[in-house]
Amino acid sequence: MVDADQTFVIVGGGLAGAKAAETLRAEGFTGRVILIGDERDHPYERPPLSKGYLLGKEDRDSVFVHEPGWYASSDVELHLGQTVVAIDRAAHTVRLGDGAVIRYDKLLLATGAEPRRLDVPGTDLAGVHHLRRLAHADRLRHVLAALGRDNGHLVIAGAGWIGLEVAAAAREYGAEVTVVEPEPSPLHAVLGPEIGQMFADLHAEHGVRFHFGARLTEITGQDGMVLAARTDDGEEHPAHDVLAAIGAAPRTALAESAGLALVDRSEGGGIAVDASLRTSDPDIYAAGDVAAVHHALFDTRLRVEHWANALNGGPAAARAMLGRDVTYDRVPYFFSDQYDLGLEYSGWAPPGSYDQVVIRGDAAKREFIAFWLREGQVLAGMNVNVWDVTESVQELIRRGARPDQEALSDPSRPLTSLLE
Ligand SMILES: Cc1cc2nc3c(=O)[nH]c(=O)nc-3n(C[C@H](O)[C@H](O)[C@H](O)COP(=O)(O)OP(=O)(O)OC[C@H]3O[C@@H](n4cnc5c(N)ncnc54)[C@H](O)[C@@H]3O)c2cc1C
């Protein structure tokens, strides 16, 4: 075959990278596939790290993308614990931290994201944590168990998805939890105030304390141990441990030093890619959390930091690397589990983009679908403890549907009937 002497290199051993390698083989690519990841673990999925795995309900083996033997049996050359430190675009090579140089014909950057750090005094104390990697989850698991046992206090900076999921897990362990959040409600930037309040109520019912409209300014400690977390309105919250859950930043340093086009941080950051996930260099692609793609449906550049985007984006990039005709225009999707609440969100409707929220079902019982609309057009939908509706919700969004609002809010009218 013509591709037998080609080498495709993938940088980043996360979900997007592993799925891209799988797709290259599934599509019949017979050349070399080299997957390089700076973590020592085989590629794994991160959602359980703030849910089942953190709670000790899912075992370690269940988080990996493939069985360890899959890489050798699929002829995927895996370099774990190795960092790619430079790309030489002219020579078509990447350089590893140990000095090794690997030639590529096509390159995929699937370098993901890293937790943003709190920029306040005290972040170097031993009780200040982040959550991105398996090792972080292992450590946090022990911390939460100890806090639960000793009636200890966890302060979480940030009421985003990870902050809230860890808050739920910490309460299940029996820890005291305070969440500090500058916005007036949880998940404000994603869901807006209307639905954000529901999450505040849910967590308050489970004993989580919120401090909205405030920022952490200092973590105080003694002998390396955390004692308290201070906020900019002068309050002090007792704390034995602090979790910084203030978002993630795309890992663009490698792309930047190689001179690839990036997206400004004010517009979400990331490596700029076209609809086929190709960067400004025709032989280099990007997928997953790090890639900012121009999304035809929303007519804007979107960088989606969610599982489904890595799951589908890695394979889409792999097909594009093989020369297939690819337009990556999936409706953004994510899921979350907190206590006994499960949800799926499809679409994109940050505050300012919508003018109406329509509820279908019983919000008080937390069994409903919320729709975000602009001038009657469905931009996003979130099903909460209601299942098997994602396909219809996404189809409404994809079609730019403007359904009759009475029908949209009436659970007795099948969603599929709104598509007719
Ligand atoms: C705790 C947690 C819970 C989550 N829960 C959910 C959820 O419930 N639902 C949902 O939809 N999404 C969830 N997400 C988001 C989801 O996990 C991410 O969107 C997904 O992991 C992105 O995959 P990726 O392959 O793009 O990047 P990553 O998973 O970040 O993988 C990138 C890999 O590349 C490595 N790397 C980076 N630079 C280099 C380099 N120069 N050389 C070598 N290796 C490098 C990184 O160390 C990393 O291993 C969660 C994320 C976290 C952290």
Tab-separated table of C-alpha atoms and ligand atoms in Angstrom:
chain	number	residue	atom	x	y	z
A	1	MET	CA	0.000	0.000	0.000
A	2	VAL	CA	1.102	3.523	-0.711
A	3	ASP	CA	0.949	4.569	2.956
A	4	ALA	CA	3.118	1.736	4.252
A	5	ASP	CA	6.237	3.873	4.464
A	6	GLN	CA	4.490	6.845	6.064
A	7	THR	CA	4.801	7.775	9.743
A	8	PHE	CA	1.967	9.468	11.594
A	9	VAL	CA	2.916	10.865	15.000
A	10	ILE	CA	0.370	11.731	17.694
A	11	VAL	CA	1.431	13.988	20.566
A	12	GLY	CA	-0.739	13.518	23.659
A	13	GLY	CA	-1.781	10.216	25.177
A	14	GLY	CA	-5.289	11.215	26.219
A	15	LEU	CA	-8.656	10.201	24.794
A	16	ALA	CA	-8.308	12.195	21.562
A	17	GLY	CA	-4.824	10.801	20.865
A	18	ALA	CA	-5.730	7.185	21.651
A	19	LYS	CA	-8.915	7.336	19.590
A	20	ALA	CA	-7.021	8.857	16.668
A	21	ALA	CA	-4.531	5.961	16.765
A	22	GLU	CA	-7.412	3.481	16.847
A	23	THR	CA	-9.063	5.138	13.849
A	24	LEU	CA	-5.869	5.188	11.789
A	25	ARG	CA	-5.689	1.411	12.138
A	26	ALA	CA	-9.435	0.886	11.720
A	27	GLU	CA	-9.303	2.859	8.464
A	28	GLY	CA	-6.559	0.585	7.166
A	29	PHE	CA	-3.477	2.784	7.576
A	30	THR	CA	-0.469	0.474	7.310
A	31	GLY	CA	2.345	2.916	8.086
A	32	ARG	CA	3.901	3.627	11.488
A	33	VAL	CA	1.656	5.075	14.194
A	34	ILE	CA	3.579	6.621	17.082
A	35	LEU	CA	1.705	7.879	20.147
A	36	ILE	CA	3.692	9.991	22.595
A	37	GLY	CA	2.338	10.930	26.028
A	38	ASP	CA	4.020	12.616	28.960
A	39	GLU	CA	2.012	10.687	31.563
A	40	ARG	CA	3.201	7.258	32.629
A	41	ASP	CA	-0.265	5.732	32.541
A	42	HIS	CA	-1.767	4.331	29.377
A	43	PRO	CA	-4.350	6.708	27.836
A	44	TYR	CA	-7.385	6.977	30.113
A	45	GLU	CA	-10.707	8.763	30.355
A	46	ARG	CA	-10.915	11.623	32.842
A	47	PRO	CA	-14.662	11.880	33.686
A	48	PRO	CA	-14.517	9.118	36.356
A	49	LEU	CA	-11.741	11.030	38.166
A	50	SER	CA	-14.309	13.419	39.644
A	51	LYS	CA	-17.094	10.832	39.927
A	52	GLY	CA	-17.034	7.030	40.299
A	53	TYR	CA	-13.259	6.642	40.565
A	54	LEU	CA	-12.985	9.471	43.087
A	55	LEU	CA	-15.724	7.829	45.117
A	56	GLY	CA	-13.987	4.463	44.988
A	57	LYS	CA	-16.927	2.963	43.067
A	58	GLU	CA	-15.067	2.396	39.788
A	59	ASP	CA	-11.797	0.548	39.714
A	60	ARG	CA	-8.609	1.689	38.049
A	61	ASP	CA	-8.811	-0.774	35.142
A	62	SER	CA	-12.157	0.666	34.034
A	63	VAL	CA	-10.786	4.114	33.146
A	64	PHE	CA	-8.358	3.121	30.392
A	65	VAL	CA	-9.271	3.767	26.749
A	66	HIS	CA	-7.802	0.429	25.573
A	67	GLU	CA	-6.508	-2.728	27.184
A	68	PRO	CA	-2.732	-2.369	27.708
A	69	GLY	CA	-2.096	-5.118	25.121
A	70	TRP	CA	-4.101	-3.309	22.448
A	71	TYR	CA	-1.243	-0.961	21.517
A	72	ALA	CA	1.210	-3.722	20.634
A	73	SER	CA	-1.435	-5.845	18.934
A	74	SER	CA	-2.508	-2.826	16.845
A	75	ASP	CA	1.082	-1.951	16.052
A	76	VAL	CA	0.825	1.421	17.757
A	77	GLU	CA	4.223	2.466	19.096
A	78	LEU	CA	3.563	3.917	22.518
A	79	HIS	CA	6.062	6.255	24.164
A	80	LEU	CA	4.810	6.904	27.699
A	81	GLY	CA	6.390	9.301	30.173
A	82	GLN	CA	7.929	11.211	27.253
A	83	THR	CA	7.365	14.887	26.531
A	84	VAL	CA	7.564	16.327	23.045
A	85	VAL	CA	9.533	19.529	23.532
A	86	ALA	CA	9.817	20.867	19.986
A	87	ILE	CA	8.488	20.528	16.458
A	88	ASP	CA	10.709	21.246	13.487
A	89	ARG	CA	8.146	21.878	10.767
A	90	ALA	CA	10.670	22.253	7.971
A	91	ALA	CA	12.378	18.952	8.805
A	92	HIS	CA	9.063	17.246	9.708
A	93	THR	CA	10.414	16.066	13.062
A	94	VAL	CA	9.498	16.206	16.735
A	95	ARG	CA	12.057	16.214	19.520
A	96	LEU	CA	11.480	14.441	22.819
A	97	GLY	CA	12.713	15.561	26.217
A	98	ASP	CA	15.449	12.917	26.158
A	99	GLY	CA	16.772	14.338	22.881
A	100	ALA	CA	15.363	11.636	20.581
A	101	VAL	CA	14.133	12.935	17.225
A	102	ILE	CA	11.223	11.318	15.390
A	103	ARG	CA	10.291	12.053	11.799
A	104	TYR	CA	6.651	12.435	10.801
A	105	ASP	CA	4.704	12.703	7.604
A	106	LYS	CA	1.606	13.890	9.416
A	107	LEU	CA	1.391	15.087	13.008
A	108	LEU	CA	-1.573	15.290	15.365
A	109	LEU	CA	-1.453	17.551	18.408
A	110	ALA	CA	-3.782	16.207	21.086
A	111	THR	CA	-2.085	17.845	24.037
A	112	GLY	CA	-5.276	18.606	25.962
A	113	ALA	CA	-5.469	21.144	28.743
A	114	GLU	CA	-4.069	21.721	32.201
A	115	PRO	CA	-5.711	23.107	35.335
A	116	ARG	CA	-5.455	26.843	35.832
A	117	ARG	CA	-3.519	27.730	38.982
A	118	LEU	CA	-4.711	30.085	41.682
A	119	ASP	CA	-2.497	33.119	41.701
A	120	VAL	CA	-2.708	33.866	45.434
A	121	PRO	CA	-0.373	33.443	48.423
A	122	GLY	CA	-0.460	29.950	49.912
A	123	THR	CA	-0.938	27.851	46.779
A	124	ASP	CA	2.321	26.012	47.516
A	125	LEU	CA	0.915	24.520	50.725
A	126	ALA	CA	0.630	20.728	50.750
A	127	GLY	CA	-3.149	20.813	51.150
A	128	VAL	CA	-3.817	22.683	47.891
A	129	HIS	CA	-4.961	20.369	45.098
A	130	HIS	CA	-5.841	20.258	41.405
A	131	LEU	CA	-7.679	17.540	39.521
A	132	ARG	CA	-6.680	16.512	36.020
A	133	ARG	CA	-4.653	13.325	36.256
A	134	LEU	CA	-5.125	9.878	37.732
A	135	ALA	CA	-2.434	10.646	40.309
A	136	HIS	CA	-4.382	13.764	41.364
A	137	ALA	CA	-7.532	11.653	41.781
A	138	ASP	CA	-5.646	9.039	43.819
A	139	ARG	CA	-4.390	11.736	46.138
A	140	LEU	CA	-7.744	13.498	46.392
A	141	ARG	CA	-9.485	10.227	47.188
A	142	HIS	CA	-7.317	9.800	50.272
A	143	VAL	CA	-7.786	13.451	51.214
A	144	LEU	CA	-11.597	13.235	50.978
A	145	ALA	CA	-11.701	9.990	52.933
A	146	ALA	CA	-9.580	11.559	55.691
A	147	LEU	CA	-11.674	14.745	55.752
A	148	GLY	CA	-14.828	12.657	55.990
A	149	ARG	CA	-13.381	10.613	58.849
A	150	ASP	CA	-12.136	13.633	60.790
A	151	ASN	CA	-15.001	16.019	60.044
A	152	GLY	CA	-12.532	18.155	58.092
A	153	HIS	CA	-13.171	21.118	55.799
A	154	LEU	CA	-12.627	21.320	52.067
A	155	VAL	CA	-12.774	24.693	50.354
A	156	ILE	CA	-13.310	24.518	46.599
A	157	ALA	CA	-12.422	27.502	44.447
A	158	GLY	CA	-14.780	27.458	41.479
A	159	ALA	CA	-18.375	26.279	41.010
A	160	GLY	CA	-17.822	24.805	37.555
A	161	TRP	CA	-18.398	21.163	36.605
A	162	ILE	CA	-15.306	19.779	38.338
A	163	GLY	CA	-15.802	21.919	41.447
A	164	LEU	CA	-19.409	20.757	41.794
A	165	GLU	CA	-18.686	17.100	41.083
A	166	VAL	CA	-15.927	17.069	43.688
A	167	ALA	CA	-18.237	18.898	46.117
A	168	ALA	CA	-20.767	16.073	45.663
A	169	ALA	CA	-18.094	13.407	46.149
A	170	ALA	CA	-16.697	15.181	49.214
A	171	ARG	CA	-20.151	15.307	50.790
A	172	GLU	CA	-20.567	11.594	50.108
A	173	TYR	CA	-17.327	11.057	52.036
A	174	GLY	CA	-18.768	13.215	54.836
A	175	ALA	CA	-16.416	16.201	54.492
A	176	GLU	CA	-17.549	19.768	55.221
A	177	VAL	CA	-17.548	21.667	51.927
A	178	THR	CA	-17.521	25.368	51.073
A	179	VAL	CA	-17.472	26.491	47.446
A	180	VAL	CA	-16.180	29.987	46.662
A	181	GLU	CA	-17.284	31.396	43.319
A	182	PRO	CA	-16.993	34.945	41.920
A	183	GLU	CA	-20.162	34.620	39.820
A	184	PRO	CA	-23.637	34.842	41.384
A	185	SER	CA	-24.514	31.187	40.690
A	186	PRO	CA	-22.819	27.873	39.844
A	187	LEU	CA	-21.944	27.111	36.209
A	188	HIS	CA	-22.815	30.693	35.370
A	189	ALA	CA	-20.748	30.910	32.193
A	190	VAL	CA	-22.308	27.750	30.748
A	191	LEU	CA	-25.897	27.703	31.944
A	192	GLY	CA	-26.656	31.286	32.958
A	193	PRO	CA	-28.408	32.242	36.211
A	194	GLU	CA	-31.773	30.555	35.554
A	195	ILE	CA	-30.585	26.949	35.679
A	196	GLY	CA	-27.438	27.632	37.715
A	197	GLN	CA	-29.654	28.293	40.724
A	198	MET	CA	-30.985	24.742	40.535
A	199	PHE	CA	-27.460	23.437	41.119
A	200	ALA	CA	-27.010	25.807	44.059
A	201	ASP	CA	-30.206	24.391	45.594
A	202	LEU	CA	-29.208	20.794	44.902
A	203	HIS	CA	-25.849	21.177	46.620
A	204	ALA	CA	-27.236	23.265	49.485
A	205	GLU	CA	-29.710	20.439	50.195
A	206	HIS	CA	-26.723	18.131	50.494
A	207	GLY	CA	-25.011	20.443	52.942
A	208	VAL	CA	-22.615	22.342	50.662
A	209	ARG	CA	-22.072	25.988	51.635
A	210	PHE	CA	-21.652	28.517	48.836
A	211	HIS	CA	-19.933	31.845	48.935
A	212	PHE	CA	-20.903	33.591	45.695
A	213	GLY	CA	-19.586	36.891	44.423
A	214	ALA	CA	-16.194	36.402	46.070
A	215	ARG	CA	-12.684	35.414	45.049
A	216	LEU	CA	-10.051	33.577	47.009
A	217	THR	CA	-7.278	35.988	47.884
A	218	GLU	CA	-5.113	33.933	50.215
A	219	ILE	CA	-4.706	30.460	51.625
A	220	THR	CA	-3.239	30.634	55.085
A	221	GLY	CA	-1.319	27.825	56.692
A	222	GLN	CA	1.152	26.692	59.293
A	223	ASP	CA	4.000	24.198	58.979
A	224	GLY	CA	2.970	23.547	55.390
A	225	MET	CA	-0.631	22.710	56.344
A	226	VAL	CA	-3.684	24.668	55.174
A	227	LEU	CA	-5.610	26.470	57.906
A	228	ALA	CA	-8.065	28.746	56.121
A	229	ALA	CA	-9.046	30.353	52.844
A	230	ARG	CA	-9.613	34.109	52.703
A	231	THR	CA	-11.815	35.917	50.196
A	232	ASP	CA	-11.742	39.452	48.805
A	233	ASP	CA	-14.728	40.511	50.907
A	234	GLY	CA	-12.773	39.875	54.094
A	235	GLU	CA	-14.257	36.488	55.010
A	236	GLU	CA	-12.203	33.574	56.236
A	237	HIS	CA	-13.302	29.980	55.715
A	238	PRO	CA	-11.723	27.249	57.816
A	239	ALA	CA	-10.012	24.729	55.554
A	240	HIS	CA	-7.858	21.642	55.887
A	241	ASP	CA	-7.607	21.274	52.132
A	242	VAL	CA	-8.329	23.478	49.123
A	243	LEU	CA	-9.204	22.355	45.607
A	244	ALA	CA	-8.499	24.838	42.814
A	245	ALA	CA	-11.187	24.107	40.226
A	246	ILE	CA	-11.018	27.346	38.289
A	247	GLY	CA	-10.912	25.942	34.776
A	248	ALA	CA	-8.325	24.600	32.398
A	249	ALA	CA	-5.961	26.184	29.917
A	250	PRO	CA	-5.216	24.560	26.542
A	251	ARG	CA	-1.673	23.194	26.269
A	252	THR	CA	-0.565	25.266	23.306
A	253	ALA	CA	3.110	25.923	24.179
A	254	LEU	CA	4.411	23.364	21.686
A	255	ALA	CA	2.218	24.687	18.873
A	256	GLU	CA	3.103	28.239	19.751
A	257	SER	CA	6.858	27.667	19.641
A	258	ALA	CA	6.394	25.915	16.292
A	259	GLY	CA	4.713	29.054	14.954
A	260	LEU	CA	1.255	27.548	14.406
A	261	ALA	CA	-1.719	29.909	14.412
A	262	LEU	CA	-3.382	30.151	17.825
A	263	VAL	CA	-6.634	31.664	19.018
A	264	ASP	CA	-6.447	34.554	21.469
A	265	ARG	CA	-7.222	33.680	25.090
A	266	SER	CA	-10.033	36.262	25.097
A	267	GLU	CA	-11.712	34.119	22.441
A	268	GLY	CA	-11.207	30.847	24.283
A	269	GLY	CA	-7.603	30.126	23.272
A	270	GLY	CA	-6.357	26.925	21.657
A	271	ILE	CA	-4.776	25.911	18.386
A	272	ALA	CA	-6.705	27.328	15.428
A	273	VAL	CA	-7.927	24.557	13.123
A	274	ASP	CA	-10.205	24.524	10.088
A	275	ALA	CA	-13.314	22.359	9.808
A	276	SER	CA	-11.124	19.348	8.939
A	277	LEU	CA	-9.102	19.938	12.157
A	278	ARG	CA	-6.060	21.018	10.192
A	279	THR	CA	-3.819	23.705	11.700
A	280	SER	CA	-2.125	26.522	9.797
A	281	ASP	CA	0.462	23.877	8.742
A	282	PRO	CA	-1.114	21.457	6.227
A	283	ASP	CA	0.705	18.447	7.729
A	284	ILE	CA	-0.271	19.179	11.336
A	285	TYR	CA	-3.696	18.593	12.855
A	286	ALA	CA	-5.135	19.228	16.317
A	287	ALA	CA	-8.035	17.624	18.188
A	288	GLY	CA	-9.652	17.445	21.623
A	289	ASP	CA	-9.427	20.091	24.349
A	290	VAL	CA	-6.568	21.930	22.645
A	291	ALA	CA	-8.254	22.519	19.270
A	292	ALA	CA	-10.372	25.572	18.474
A	293	VAL	CA	-12.464	24.817	15.427
A	294	HIS	CA	-14.623	27.196	13.467
A	295	HIS	CA	-18.076	25.729	14.056
A	296	ALA	CA	-20.339	26.223	11.060
A	297	LEU	CA	-23.540	25.772	13.074
A	298	PHE	CA	-22.808	28.543	15.589
A	299	ASP	CA	-20.688	30.566	13.163
A	300	THR	CA	-17.991	31.040	15.747
A	301	ARG	CA	-14.730	29.479	16.818
A	302	LEU	CA	-15.345	26.948	19.584
A	303	ARG	CA	-12.896	25.116	21.807
A	304	VAL	CA	-14.843	22.375	23.518
A	305	GLU	CA	-13.313	20.894	26.680
A	306	HIS	CA	-15.467	17.805	26.880
A	307	TRP	CA	-15.186	14.062	26.627
A	308	ALA	CA	-17.327	13.639	23.490
A	309	ASN	CA	-15.228	16.171	21.627
A	310	ALA	CA	-12.078	14.139	22.317
A	311	LEU	CA	-13.898	10.878	21.554
A	312	ASN	CA	-15.088	12.115	18.151
A	313	GLY	CA	-12.499	14.769	17.336
A	314	GLY	CA	-9.527	12.372	17.531
A	315	PRO	CA	-11.064	10.012	14.942
A	316	ALA	CA	-12.144	12.925	12.730
A	317	ALA	CA	-8.580	14.268	12.700
A	318	ALA	CA	-7.242	10.779	11.920
A	319	ARG	CA	-9.526	10.514	8.896
A	320	ALA	CA	-8.475	13.967	7.732
A	321	MET	CA	-4.805	12.932	8.078
A	322	LEU	CA	-5.604	10.029	5.772
A	323	GLY	CA	-6.866	12.474	3.174
A	324	ARG	CA	-10.576	11.829	3.716
A	325	ASP	CA	-13.077	14.611	3.313
A	326	VAL	CA	-13.838	15.710	6.883
A	327	THR	CA	-16.093	18.446	8.226
A	328	TYR	CA	-16.121	18.370	12.010
A	329	ASP	CA	-19.404	20.031	12.939
A	330	ARG	CA	-20.798	17.918	15.757
A	331	VAL	CA	-23.130	19.594	18.194
A	332	PRO	CA	-21.082	20.113	21.392
A	333	TYR	CA	-22.150	17.627	24.078
A	334	PHE	CA	-21.244	16.833	27.652
A	335	PHE	CA	-22.599	15.013	30.653
A	336	SER	CA	-22.299	15.270	34.402
A	337	ASP	CA	-23.347	13.289	37.480
A	338	GLN	CA	-23.801	14.837	40.901
A	339	TYR	CA	-25.443	12.887	43.757
A	340	ASP	CA	-28.458	11.222	42.116
A	341	LEU	CA	-28.708	13.831	39.374
A	342	GLY	CA	-27.520	12.979	35.885
A	343	LEU	CA	-27.578	15.333	32.941
A	344	GLU	CA	-26.607	15.738	29.328
A	345	TYR	CA	-26.120	19.115	27.656
A	346	SER	CA	-26.068	19.668	23.907
A	347	GLY	CA	-25.371	22.874	22.030
A	348	TRP	CA	-23.814	26.163	22.958
A	349	ALA	CA	-25.673	29.028	24.639
A	350	PRO	CA	-23.525	31.111	27.004
A	351	PRO	CA	-25.171	34.092	28.743
A	352	GLY	CA	-25.707	36.877	26.229
A	353	SER	CA	-26.385	34.502	23.343
A	354	TYR	CA	-29.933	33.525	24.365
A	355	ASP	CA	-33.023	35.524	25.301
A	356	GLN	CA	-35.259	32.812	26.743
A	357	VAL	CA	-35.125	29.566	28.719
A	358	VAL	CA	-37.994	27.105	28.233
A	359	ILE	CA	-38.523	24.294	30.736
A	360	ARG	CA	-40.156	21.045	29.726
A	361	GLY	CA	-41.037	18.887	32.719
A	362	ASP	CA	-40.775	19.278	36.465
A	363	ALA	CA	-37.898	21.541	37.487
A	364	ALA	CA	-38.797	21.228	41.176
A	365	LYS	CA	-38.419	17.428	40.965
A	366	ARG	CA	-35.281	17.908	38.838
A	367	GLU	CA	-36.726	15.906	35.993
A	368	PHE	CA	-36.863	18.171	33.009
A	369	ILE	CA	-35.293	19.428	29.811
A	370	ALA	CA	-34.189	23.051	29.626
A	371	PHE	CA	-33.948	24.739	26.241
A	372	TRP	CA	-32.039	27.933	25.574
A	373	LEU	CA	-33.537	29.962	22.710
A	374	ARG	CA	-32.705	33.085	20.730
A	375	GLU	CA	-35.634	34.655	18.907
A	376	GLY	CA	-37.403	31.321	19.191
A	377	GLN	CA	-34.516	29.267	17.782
A	378	VAL	CA	-33.183	26.396	19.884
A	379	LEU	CA	-29.475	26.934	20.665
A	380	ALA	CA	-28.986	24.364	23.417
A	381	GLY	CA	-30.819	21.793	25.477
A	382	MET	CA	-30.060	20.042	28.746
A	383	ASN	CA	-31.881	16.935	29.906
A	384	VAL	CA	-31.795	16.414	33.659
A	385	ASN	CA	-32.770	12.938	34.907
A	386	VAL	CA	-34.629	12.473	31.595
A	387	TRP	CA	-33.019	10.054	29.174
A	388	ASP	CA	-32.877	8.988	25.526
A	389	VAL	CA	-33.650	12.457	24.177
A	390	THR	CA	-30.192	13.652	23.117
A	391	GLU	CA	-30.680	12.748	19.487
A	392	SER	CA	-33.890	14.799	19.217
A	393	VAL	CA	-32.434	17.710	21.191
A	394	GLN	CA	-29.396	17.792	18.919
A	395	GLU	CA	-31.550	17.574	15.808
A	396	LEU	CA	-33.568	20.605	16.950
A	397	ILE	CA	-30.306	22.511	17.355
A	398	ARG	CA	-28.793	21.283	14.102
A	399	ARG	CA	-31.881	22.300	12.133
A	400	GLY	CA	-32.056	25.722	13.785
A	401	ALA	CA	-35.619	24.760	14.711
A	402	ARG	CA	-38.093	27.356	16.019
A	403	PRO	CA	-40.676	25.015	17.556
A	404	ASP	CA	-44.026	26.054	18.910
A	405	GLN	CA	-43.201	26.983	22.516
A	406	GLU	CA	-46.272	25.449	24.058
A	407	ALA	CA	-45.392	22.137	22.425
A	408	LEU	CA	-41.739	22.502	23.403
A	409	SER	CA	-42.649	22.918	27.064
A	410	ASP	CA	-45.188	20.084	27.090
A	411	PRO	CA	-43.632	16.711	28.053
A	412	SER	CA	-46.672	14.851	26.718
A	413	ARG	CA	-45.791	15.961	23.165
A	414	PRO	CA	-42.931	13.748	21.896
A	415	LEU	CA	-39.857	15.778	20.980
A	416	THR	CA	-39.728	13.935	17.686
A	417	SER	CA	-43.101	15.493	16.768
A	418	LEU	CA	-41.419	18.912	16.920
A	419	LEU	CA	-39.089	17.805	14.174
A	420	GLU	CA	-41.824	16.987	11.691
B	1	LIG	C1	-11.668	15.492	36.499
B	1	LIG	C2	-12.299	15.663	35.147
B	1	LIG	C3	-13.616	15.291	34.948
B	1	LIG	C4	-14.216	15.447	33.709
B	1	LIG	N1	-15.525	15.084	33.562
B	1	LIG	C5	-16.125	15.249	32.364
B	1	LIG	C6	-17.498	14.898	32.194
B	1	LIG	O1	-18.166	14.467	33.115
B	1	LIG	N2	-18.060	15.066	30.976
B	1	LIG	C7	-17.372	15.555	29.921
B	1	LIG	O2	-17.936	15.685	28.834
B	1	LIG	N3	-16.058	15.889	30.035
B	1	LIG	C8	-15.419	15.743	31.239
B	1	LIG	N4	-14.112	16.103	31.399
B	1	LIG	C9	-13.364	16.641	30.240
B	1	LIG	C10	-12.692	15.540	29.417
B	1	LIG	O3	-12.062	14.623	30.238
B	1	LIG	C11	-11.692	16.181	28.468
B	1	LIG	O4	-12.427	16.956	27.561
B	1	LIG	C12	-10.830	15.157	27.742
B	1	LIG	O5	-9.991	14.520	28.650
B	1	LIG	C13	-9.990	15.806	26.658
B	1	LIG	O6	-9.198	14.843	26.065
B	1	LIG	P1	-7.888	15.215	25.253
B	1	LIG	O7	-7.360	13.923	24.727
B	1	LIG	O8	-8.155	16.330	24.331
B	1	LIG	O9	-6.883	15.824	26.342
B	1	LIG	P2	-6.273	15.189	27.658
B	1	LIG	O10	-7.187	14.194	28.246
B	1	LIG	O11	-5.854	16.346	28.499
B	1	LIG	O12	-4.969	14.428	27.133
B	1	LIG	C14	-3.849	15.114	26.643
B	1	LIG	C15	-2.617	14.351	27.033
B	1	LIG	O13	-1.495	14.904	26.354
B	1	LIG	C16	-0.405	15.011	27.259
B	1	LIG	N5	0.535	16.016	26.747
B	1	LIG	C17	0.370	17.355	26.706
B	1	LIG	N6	1.442	17.963	26.161
B	1	LIG	C18	2.309	16.968	25.821
B	1	LIG	C19	3.603	16.958	25.229
B	1	LIG	N7	4.210	18.078	24.827
B	1	LIG	N8	4.213	15.759	25.057
B	1	LIG	C20	3.612	14.608	25.427
B	1	LIG	N9	2.384	14.567	25.997
B	1	LIG	C21	1.746	15.725	26.191
B	1	LIG	C22	-1.111	15.374	28.553
B	1	LIG	O14	-0.319	15.169	29.693
B	1	LIG	C23	-2.290	14.427	28.509
B	1	LIG	O15	-1.946	13.167	28.992
B	1	LIG	C24	-13.471	15.969	32.633
B	1	LIG	C25	-12.134	16.355	32.836
B	1	LIG	C26	-11.551	16.201	34.074
B	1	LIG	C27	-10.111	16.628	34.287
